[in-house]
PDB file of C-alpha atoms and ligand atoms in Angstrom:
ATOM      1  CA  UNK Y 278       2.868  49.095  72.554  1.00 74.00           C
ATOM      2  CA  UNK Y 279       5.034  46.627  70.285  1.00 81.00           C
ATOM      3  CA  UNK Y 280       3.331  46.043  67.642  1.00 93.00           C
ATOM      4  CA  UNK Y 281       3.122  41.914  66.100  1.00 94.00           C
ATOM      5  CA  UNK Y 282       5.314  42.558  62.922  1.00 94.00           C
ATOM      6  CA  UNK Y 283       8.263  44.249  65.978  1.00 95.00           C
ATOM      7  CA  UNK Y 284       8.091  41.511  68.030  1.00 97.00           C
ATOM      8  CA  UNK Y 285       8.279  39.089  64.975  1.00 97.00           C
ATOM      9  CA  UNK Y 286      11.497  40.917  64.256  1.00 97.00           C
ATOM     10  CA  UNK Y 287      12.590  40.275  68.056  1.00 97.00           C
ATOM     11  CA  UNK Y 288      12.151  36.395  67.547  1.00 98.00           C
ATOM     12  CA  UNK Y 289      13.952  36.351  64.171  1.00 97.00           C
ATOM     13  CA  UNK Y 290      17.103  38.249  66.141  1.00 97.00           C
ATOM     14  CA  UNK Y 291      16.887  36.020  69.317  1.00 97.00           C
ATOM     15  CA  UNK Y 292      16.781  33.077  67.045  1.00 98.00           C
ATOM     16  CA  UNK Y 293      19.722  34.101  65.145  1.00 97.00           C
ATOM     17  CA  UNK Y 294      21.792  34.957  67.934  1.00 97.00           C
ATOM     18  CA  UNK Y 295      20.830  31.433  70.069  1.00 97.00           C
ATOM     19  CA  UNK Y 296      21.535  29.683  66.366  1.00 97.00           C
ATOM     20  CA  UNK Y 297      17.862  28.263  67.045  1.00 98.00           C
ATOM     21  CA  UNK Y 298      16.951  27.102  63.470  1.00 96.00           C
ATOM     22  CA  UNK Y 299      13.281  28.776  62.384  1.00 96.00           C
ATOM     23  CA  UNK Y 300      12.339  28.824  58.897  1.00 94.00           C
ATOM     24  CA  UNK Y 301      13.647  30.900  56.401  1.00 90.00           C
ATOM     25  CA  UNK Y 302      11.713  33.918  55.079  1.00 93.00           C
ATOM     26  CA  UNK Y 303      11.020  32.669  51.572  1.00 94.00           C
ATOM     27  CA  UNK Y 304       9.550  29.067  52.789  1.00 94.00           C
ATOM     28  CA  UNK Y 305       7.484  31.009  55.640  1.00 96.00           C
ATOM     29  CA  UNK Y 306       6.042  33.840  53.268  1.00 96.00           C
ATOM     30  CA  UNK Y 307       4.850  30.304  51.137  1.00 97.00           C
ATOM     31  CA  UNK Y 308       3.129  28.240  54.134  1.00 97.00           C
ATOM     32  CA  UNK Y 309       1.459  31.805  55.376  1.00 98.00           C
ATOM     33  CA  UNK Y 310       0.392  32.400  51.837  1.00 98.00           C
ATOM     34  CA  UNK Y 311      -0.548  28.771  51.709  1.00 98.00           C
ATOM     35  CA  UNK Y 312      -2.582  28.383  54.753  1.00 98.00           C
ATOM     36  CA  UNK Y 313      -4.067  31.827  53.394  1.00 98.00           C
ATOM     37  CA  UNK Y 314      -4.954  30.428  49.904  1.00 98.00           C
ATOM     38  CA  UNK Y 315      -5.988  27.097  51.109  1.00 97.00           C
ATOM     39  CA  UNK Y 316      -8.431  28.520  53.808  1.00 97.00           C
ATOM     40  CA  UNK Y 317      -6.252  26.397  56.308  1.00 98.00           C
ATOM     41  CA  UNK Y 318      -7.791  26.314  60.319  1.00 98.00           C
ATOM     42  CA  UNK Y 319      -6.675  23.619  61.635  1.00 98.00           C
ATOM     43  CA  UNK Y 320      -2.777  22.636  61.919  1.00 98.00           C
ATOM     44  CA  UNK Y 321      -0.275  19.889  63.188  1.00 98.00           C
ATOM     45  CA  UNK Y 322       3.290  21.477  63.772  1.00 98.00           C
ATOM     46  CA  UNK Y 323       6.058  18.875  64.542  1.00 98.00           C
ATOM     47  CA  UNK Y 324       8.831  20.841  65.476  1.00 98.00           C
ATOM     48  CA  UNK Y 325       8.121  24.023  67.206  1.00 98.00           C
ATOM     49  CA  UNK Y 326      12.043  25.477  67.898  1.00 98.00           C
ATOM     50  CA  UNK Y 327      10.384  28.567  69.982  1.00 98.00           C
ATOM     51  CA  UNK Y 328       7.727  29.460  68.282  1.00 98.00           C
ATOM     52  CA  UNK Y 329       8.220  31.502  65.381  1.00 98.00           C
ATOM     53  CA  UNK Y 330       6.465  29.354  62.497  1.00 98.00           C
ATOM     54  CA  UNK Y 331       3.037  28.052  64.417  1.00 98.00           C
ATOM     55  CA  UNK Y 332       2.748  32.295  65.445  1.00 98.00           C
ATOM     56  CA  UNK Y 333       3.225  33.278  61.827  1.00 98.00           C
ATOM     57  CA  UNK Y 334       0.565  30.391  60.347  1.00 98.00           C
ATOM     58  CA  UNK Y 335      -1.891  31.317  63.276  1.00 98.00           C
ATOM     59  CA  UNK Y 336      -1.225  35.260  62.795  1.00 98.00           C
ATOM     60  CA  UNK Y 337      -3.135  35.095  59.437  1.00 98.00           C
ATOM     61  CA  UNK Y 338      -6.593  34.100  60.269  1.00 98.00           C
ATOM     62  CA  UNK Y 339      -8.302  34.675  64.196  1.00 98.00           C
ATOM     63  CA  UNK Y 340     -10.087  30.951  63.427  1.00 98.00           C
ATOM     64  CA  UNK Y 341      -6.626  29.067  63.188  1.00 98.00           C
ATOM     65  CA  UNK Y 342      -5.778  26.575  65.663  1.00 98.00           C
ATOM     66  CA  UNK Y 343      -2.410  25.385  66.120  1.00 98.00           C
ATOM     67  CA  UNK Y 344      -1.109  22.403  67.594  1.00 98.00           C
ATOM     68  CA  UNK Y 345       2.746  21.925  67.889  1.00 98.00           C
ATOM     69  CA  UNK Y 346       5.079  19.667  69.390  1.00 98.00           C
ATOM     70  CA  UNK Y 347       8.418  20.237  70.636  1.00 98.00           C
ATOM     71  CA  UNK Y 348      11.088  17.960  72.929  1.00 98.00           C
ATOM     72  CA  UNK Y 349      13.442  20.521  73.710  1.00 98.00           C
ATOM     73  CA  UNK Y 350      12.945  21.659  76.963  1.00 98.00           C
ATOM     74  CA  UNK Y 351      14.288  24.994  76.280  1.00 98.00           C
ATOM     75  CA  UNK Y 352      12.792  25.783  73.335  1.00 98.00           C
ATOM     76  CA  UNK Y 353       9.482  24.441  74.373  1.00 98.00           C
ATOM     77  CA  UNK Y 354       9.043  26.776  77.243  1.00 98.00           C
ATOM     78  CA  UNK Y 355      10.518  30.187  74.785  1.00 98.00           C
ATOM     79  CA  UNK Y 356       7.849  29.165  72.733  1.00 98.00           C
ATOM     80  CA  UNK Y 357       5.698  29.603  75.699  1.00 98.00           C
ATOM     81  CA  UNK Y 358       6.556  33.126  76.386  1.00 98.00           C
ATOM     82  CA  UNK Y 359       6.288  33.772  72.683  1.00 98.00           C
ATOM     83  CA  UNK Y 360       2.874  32.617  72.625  1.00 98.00           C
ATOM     84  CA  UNK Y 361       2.168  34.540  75.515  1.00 98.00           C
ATOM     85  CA  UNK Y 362       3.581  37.968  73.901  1.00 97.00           C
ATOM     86  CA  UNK Y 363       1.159  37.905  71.018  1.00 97.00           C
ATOM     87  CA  UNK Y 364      -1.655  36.658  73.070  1.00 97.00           C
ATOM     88  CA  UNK Y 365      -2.249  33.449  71.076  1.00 98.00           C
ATOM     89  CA  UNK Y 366      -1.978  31.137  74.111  1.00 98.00           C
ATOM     90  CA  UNK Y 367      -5.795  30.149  73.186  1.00 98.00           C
ATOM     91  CA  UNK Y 368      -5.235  29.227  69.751  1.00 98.00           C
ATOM     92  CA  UNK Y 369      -1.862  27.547  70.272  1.00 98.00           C
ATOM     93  CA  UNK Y 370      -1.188  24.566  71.886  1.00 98.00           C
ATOM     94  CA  UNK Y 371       2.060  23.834  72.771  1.00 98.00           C
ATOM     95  CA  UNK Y 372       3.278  20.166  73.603  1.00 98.00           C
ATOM     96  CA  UNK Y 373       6.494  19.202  75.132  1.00 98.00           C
ATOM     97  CA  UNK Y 374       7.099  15.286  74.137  1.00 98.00           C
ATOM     98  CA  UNK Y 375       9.108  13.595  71.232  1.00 98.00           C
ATOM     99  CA  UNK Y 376       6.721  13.728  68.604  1.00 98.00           C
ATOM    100  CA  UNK Y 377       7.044   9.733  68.076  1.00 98.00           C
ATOM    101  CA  UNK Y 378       5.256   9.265  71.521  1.00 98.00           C
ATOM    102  CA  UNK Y 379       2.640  11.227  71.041  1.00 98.00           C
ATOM    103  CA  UNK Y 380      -0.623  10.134  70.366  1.00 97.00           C
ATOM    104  CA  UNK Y 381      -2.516  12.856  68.485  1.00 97.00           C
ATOM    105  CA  UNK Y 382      -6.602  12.924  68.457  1.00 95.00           C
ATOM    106  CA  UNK Y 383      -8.506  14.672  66.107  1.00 96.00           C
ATOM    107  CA  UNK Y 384      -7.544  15.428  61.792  1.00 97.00           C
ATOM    108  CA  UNK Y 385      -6.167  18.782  60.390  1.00 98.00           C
ATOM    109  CA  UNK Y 386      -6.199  20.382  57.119  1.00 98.00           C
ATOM    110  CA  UNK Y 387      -2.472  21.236  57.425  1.00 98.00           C
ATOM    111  CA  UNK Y 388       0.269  18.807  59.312  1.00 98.00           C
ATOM    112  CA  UNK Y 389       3.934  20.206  59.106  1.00 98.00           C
ATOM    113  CA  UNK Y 390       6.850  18.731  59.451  1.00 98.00           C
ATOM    114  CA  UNK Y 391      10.164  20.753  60.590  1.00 98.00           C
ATOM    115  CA  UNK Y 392      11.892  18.066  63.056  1.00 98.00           C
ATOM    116  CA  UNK Y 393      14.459  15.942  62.517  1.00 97.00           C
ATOM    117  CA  UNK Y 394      15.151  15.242  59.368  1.00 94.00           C
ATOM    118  CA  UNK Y 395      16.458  11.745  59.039  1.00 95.00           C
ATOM    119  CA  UNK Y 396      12.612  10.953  60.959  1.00 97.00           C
ATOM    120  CA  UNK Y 397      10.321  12.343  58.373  1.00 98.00           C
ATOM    121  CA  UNK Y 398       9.114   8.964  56.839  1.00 98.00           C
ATOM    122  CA  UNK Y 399       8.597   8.269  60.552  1.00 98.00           C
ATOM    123  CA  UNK Y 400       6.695  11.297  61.211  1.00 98.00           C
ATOM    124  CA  UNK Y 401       4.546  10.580  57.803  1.00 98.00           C
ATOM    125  CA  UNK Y 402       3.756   7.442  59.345  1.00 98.00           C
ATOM    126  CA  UNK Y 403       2.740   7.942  62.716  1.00 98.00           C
ATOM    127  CA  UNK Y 404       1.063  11.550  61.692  1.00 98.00           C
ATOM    128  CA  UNK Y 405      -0.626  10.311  58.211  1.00 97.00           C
ATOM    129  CA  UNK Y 406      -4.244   9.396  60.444  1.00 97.00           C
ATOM    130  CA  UNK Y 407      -4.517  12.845  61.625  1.00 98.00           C
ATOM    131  CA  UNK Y 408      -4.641  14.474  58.023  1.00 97.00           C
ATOM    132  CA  UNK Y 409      -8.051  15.098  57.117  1.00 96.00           C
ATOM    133  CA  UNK Y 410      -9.255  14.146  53.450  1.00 93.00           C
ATOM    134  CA  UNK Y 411      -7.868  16.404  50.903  1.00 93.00           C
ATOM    135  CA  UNK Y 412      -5.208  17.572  53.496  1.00 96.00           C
ATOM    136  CA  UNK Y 413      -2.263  18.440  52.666  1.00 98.00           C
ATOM    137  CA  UNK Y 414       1.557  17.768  54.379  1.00 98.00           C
ATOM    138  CA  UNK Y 415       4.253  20.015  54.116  1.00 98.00           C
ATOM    139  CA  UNK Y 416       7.652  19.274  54.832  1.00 98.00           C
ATOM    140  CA  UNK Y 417      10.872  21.634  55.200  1.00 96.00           C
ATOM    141  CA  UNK Y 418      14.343  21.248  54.327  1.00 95.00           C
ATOM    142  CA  UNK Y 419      13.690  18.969  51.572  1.00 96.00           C
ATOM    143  CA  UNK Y 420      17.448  20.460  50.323  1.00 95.00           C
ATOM    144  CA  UNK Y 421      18.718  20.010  53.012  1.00 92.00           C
ATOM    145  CA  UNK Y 422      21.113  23.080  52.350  1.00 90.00           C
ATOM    146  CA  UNK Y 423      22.084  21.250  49.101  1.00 91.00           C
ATOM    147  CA  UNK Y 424      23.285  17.961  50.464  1.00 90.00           C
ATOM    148  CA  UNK Y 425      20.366  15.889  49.691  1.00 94.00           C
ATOM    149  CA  UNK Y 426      21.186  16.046  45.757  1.00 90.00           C
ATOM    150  CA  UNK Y 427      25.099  16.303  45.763  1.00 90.00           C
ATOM    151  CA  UNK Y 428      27.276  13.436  44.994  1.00 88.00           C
ATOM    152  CA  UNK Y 429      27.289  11.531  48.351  1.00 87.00           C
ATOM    153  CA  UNK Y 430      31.446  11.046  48.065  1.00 87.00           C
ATOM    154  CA  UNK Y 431      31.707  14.938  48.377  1.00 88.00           C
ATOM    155  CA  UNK Y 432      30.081  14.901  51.757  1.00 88.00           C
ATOM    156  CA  UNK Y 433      33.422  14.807  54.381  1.00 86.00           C
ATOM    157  CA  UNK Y 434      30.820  14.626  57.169  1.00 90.00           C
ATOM    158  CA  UNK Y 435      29.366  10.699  57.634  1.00 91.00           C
ATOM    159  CA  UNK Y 436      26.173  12.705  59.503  1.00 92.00           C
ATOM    160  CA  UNK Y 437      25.532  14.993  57.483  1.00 94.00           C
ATOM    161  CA  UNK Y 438      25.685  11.958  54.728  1.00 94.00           C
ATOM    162  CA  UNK Y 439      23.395   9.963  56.728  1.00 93.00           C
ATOM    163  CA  UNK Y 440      21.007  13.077  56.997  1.00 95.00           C
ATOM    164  CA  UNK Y 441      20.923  13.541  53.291  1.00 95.00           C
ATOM    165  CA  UNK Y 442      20.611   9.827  52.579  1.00 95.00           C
ATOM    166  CA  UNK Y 443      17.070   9.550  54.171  1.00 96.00           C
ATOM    167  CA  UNK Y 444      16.127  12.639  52.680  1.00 97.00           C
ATOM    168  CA  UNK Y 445      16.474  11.055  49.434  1.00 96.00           C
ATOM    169  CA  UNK Y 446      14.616   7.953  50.967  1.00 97.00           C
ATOM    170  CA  UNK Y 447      11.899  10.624  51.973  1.00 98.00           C
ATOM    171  CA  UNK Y 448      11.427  12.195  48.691  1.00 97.00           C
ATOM    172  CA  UNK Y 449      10.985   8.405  47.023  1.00 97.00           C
ATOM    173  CA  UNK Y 450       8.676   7.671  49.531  1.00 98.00           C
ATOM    174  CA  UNK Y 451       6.201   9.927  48.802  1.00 97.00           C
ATOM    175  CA  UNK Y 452       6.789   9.841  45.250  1.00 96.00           C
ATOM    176  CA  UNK Y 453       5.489   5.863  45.745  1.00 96.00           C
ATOM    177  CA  UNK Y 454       2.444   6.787  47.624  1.00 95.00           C
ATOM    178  CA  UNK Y 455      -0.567   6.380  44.802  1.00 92.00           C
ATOM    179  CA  UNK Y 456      -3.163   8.330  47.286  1.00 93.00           C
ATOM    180  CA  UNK Y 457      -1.213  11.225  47.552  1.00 96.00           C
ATOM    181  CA  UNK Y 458       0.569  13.966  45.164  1.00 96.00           C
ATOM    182  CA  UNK Y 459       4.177  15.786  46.129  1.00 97.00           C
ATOM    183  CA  UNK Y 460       5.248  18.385  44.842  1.00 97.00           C
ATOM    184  CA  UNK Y 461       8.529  19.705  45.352  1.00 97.00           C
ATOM    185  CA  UNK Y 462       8.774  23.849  45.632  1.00 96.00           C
ATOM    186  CA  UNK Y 463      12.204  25.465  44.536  1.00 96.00           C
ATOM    187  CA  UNK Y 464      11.484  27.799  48.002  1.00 95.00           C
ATOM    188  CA  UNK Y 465      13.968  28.484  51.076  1.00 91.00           C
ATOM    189  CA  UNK Y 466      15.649  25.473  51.727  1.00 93.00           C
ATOM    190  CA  UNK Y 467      13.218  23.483  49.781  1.00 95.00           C
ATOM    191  CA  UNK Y 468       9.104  22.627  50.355  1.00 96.00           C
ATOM    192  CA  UNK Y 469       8.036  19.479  49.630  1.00 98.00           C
ATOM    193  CA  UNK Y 470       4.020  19.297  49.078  1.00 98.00           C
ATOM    194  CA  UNK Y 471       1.979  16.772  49.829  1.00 98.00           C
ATOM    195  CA  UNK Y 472      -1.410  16.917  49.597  1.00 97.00           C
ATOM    196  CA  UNK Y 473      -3.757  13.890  49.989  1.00 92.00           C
ATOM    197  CA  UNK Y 474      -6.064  12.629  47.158  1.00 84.00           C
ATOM    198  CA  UNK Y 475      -9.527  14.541  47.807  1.00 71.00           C
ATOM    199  CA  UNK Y 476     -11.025  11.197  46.897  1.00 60.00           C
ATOM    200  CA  UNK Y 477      -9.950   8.617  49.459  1.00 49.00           C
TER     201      UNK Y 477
HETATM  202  N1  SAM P 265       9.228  25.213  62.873  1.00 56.99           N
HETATM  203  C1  SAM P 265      10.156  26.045  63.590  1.00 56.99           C
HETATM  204  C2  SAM P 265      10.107  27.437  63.004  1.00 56.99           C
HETATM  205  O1  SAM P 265      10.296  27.588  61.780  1.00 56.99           O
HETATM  206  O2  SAM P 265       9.909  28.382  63.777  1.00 56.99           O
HETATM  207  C3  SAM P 265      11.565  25.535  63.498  1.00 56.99           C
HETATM  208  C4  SAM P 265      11.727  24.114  63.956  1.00 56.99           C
HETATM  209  S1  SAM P 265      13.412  23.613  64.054  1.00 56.99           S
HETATM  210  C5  SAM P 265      13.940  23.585  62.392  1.00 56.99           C
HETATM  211  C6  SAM P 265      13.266  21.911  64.406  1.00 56.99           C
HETATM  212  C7  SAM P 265      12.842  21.627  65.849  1.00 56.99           C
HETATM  213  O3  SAM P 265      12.337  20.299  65.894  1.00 56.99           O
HETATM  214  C8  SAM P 265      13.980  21.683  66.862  1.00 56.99           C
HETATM  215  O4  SAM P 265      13.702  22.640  67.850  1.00 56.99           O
HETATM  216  C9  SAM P 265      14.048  20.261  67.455  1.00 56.99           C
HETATM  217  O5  SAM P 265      14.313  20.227  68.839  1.00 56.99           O
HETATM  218  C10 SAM P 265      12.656  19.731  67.144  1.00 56.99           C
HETATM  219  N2  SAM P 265      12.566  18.292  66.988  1.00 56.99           N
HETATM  220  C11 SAM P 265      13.400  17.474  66.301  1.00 56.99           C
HETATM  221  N3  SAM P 265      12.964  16.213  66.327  1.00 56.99           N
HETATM  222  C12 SAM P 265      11.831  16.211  67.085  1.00 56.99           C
HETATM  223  C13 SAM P 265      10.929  15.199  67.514  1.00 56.99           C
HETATM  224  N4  SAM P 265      11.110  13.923  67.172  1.00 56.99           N
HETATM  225  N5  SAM P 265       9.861  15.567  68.265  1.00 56.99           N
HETATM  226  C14 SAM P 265       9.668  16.856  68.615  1.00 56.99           C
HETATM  227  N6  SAM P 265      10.512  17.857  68.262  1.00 56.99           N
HETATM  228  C15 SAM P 265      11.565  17.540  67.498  1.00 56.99           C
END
């Protein structure tokens, strides 16, 4: 019988072959650890890819629920069979819809964002009602592979500029928000921290 830590190895090789962007070992060793720490149960995934993150948060505790939302077909239904292969298909829910029309019930401890990155103010908008008090919202690629911070005239690529641009909008936007605290982690390809003022 394959054992979870092989067929965690099988997803990291399919998704490097397919070029299917999961996260990098150093940021997902810090949201396991996190949602470890942090006694995390309940989480919001926004951008599932196929499936590697949301079965590496739920693989730490059997009382973590997932919920994640993807609009690739393709990916969507990997994630599926993923799922299925570690037998999680009752504490992961998967969703197939653009996160932006989806209107989520319910509040988690944990929301995560790992879509596309030019939407994450949008994301933090639409999402922000479903984080419970003192929750806390994590966000990936904060870097941006080093484009958010470099001089904007070095980037050829107007996209890529564009990308980089609302990054930087991101990062200023939560700095601005009084009821909640960022932190920005030197991890992977950047972690920005968010957690919600235990007060509110
Ligand atoms: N969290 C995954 C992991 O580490 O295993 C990786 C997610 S990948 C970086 C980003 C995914 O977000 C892509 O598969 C993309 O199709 C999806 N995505 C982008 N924008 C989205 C949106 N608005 N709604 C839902 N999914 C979105």
């Amino acid at each position: 019988m394959v054992n979870n830590s092989e067929l965690l190895k099988q997803i990291e090789e399919y998704a490097s072959e397919k070029k299917v962007p999961i996260m990098q070992k150093e940021g997902i060793n810090y949201l396991t650890t996190y949602v470890k720490d942090n006694e995390v149960k309940t989480i919001l995934e926004i951008g599932t890819a196929i499936g590697y993150s949301a079965i590496c948060m739920a693989l730490v505790d059997p009382k973590i629920k997932v919920v994640s939302i993807e609009r690739d077909e393709e990916r969507y239904l990997e994630a599926i069979n993923n799922v299925k292969k570690f037998g999680l298909e009752n504490r992961i829910s998967l969703l197939f819809n653009d996160a932006l029309n989806v209107e989520m019930e319910g509040k988690f401890d944990l929301i995560f964002f790992d879509a596309a990155k030019a939407q994450n103010i949008n994301f933090f908008t639409h999402f922000e009602k479903n984080l419970k008090k003192g929750g806390t919202i994590i966000t990936d690629n904060i870097y941006f592979h080093g484009y958010t911070f470099m001089d904007e005239d070095k980037i050829e690529s107007k996209n890529i500029r564009g990308i980089a641009r609302k990054i930087k909008d991101y990062i200023k936007f939560l700095e601005d928000k009084n009821d909640y605290i960022t932190d920005i982690k030197n991890i992977g390809d950047g972690i920005a921290v968010t957690k919600r003022n235990d007060v509110l």
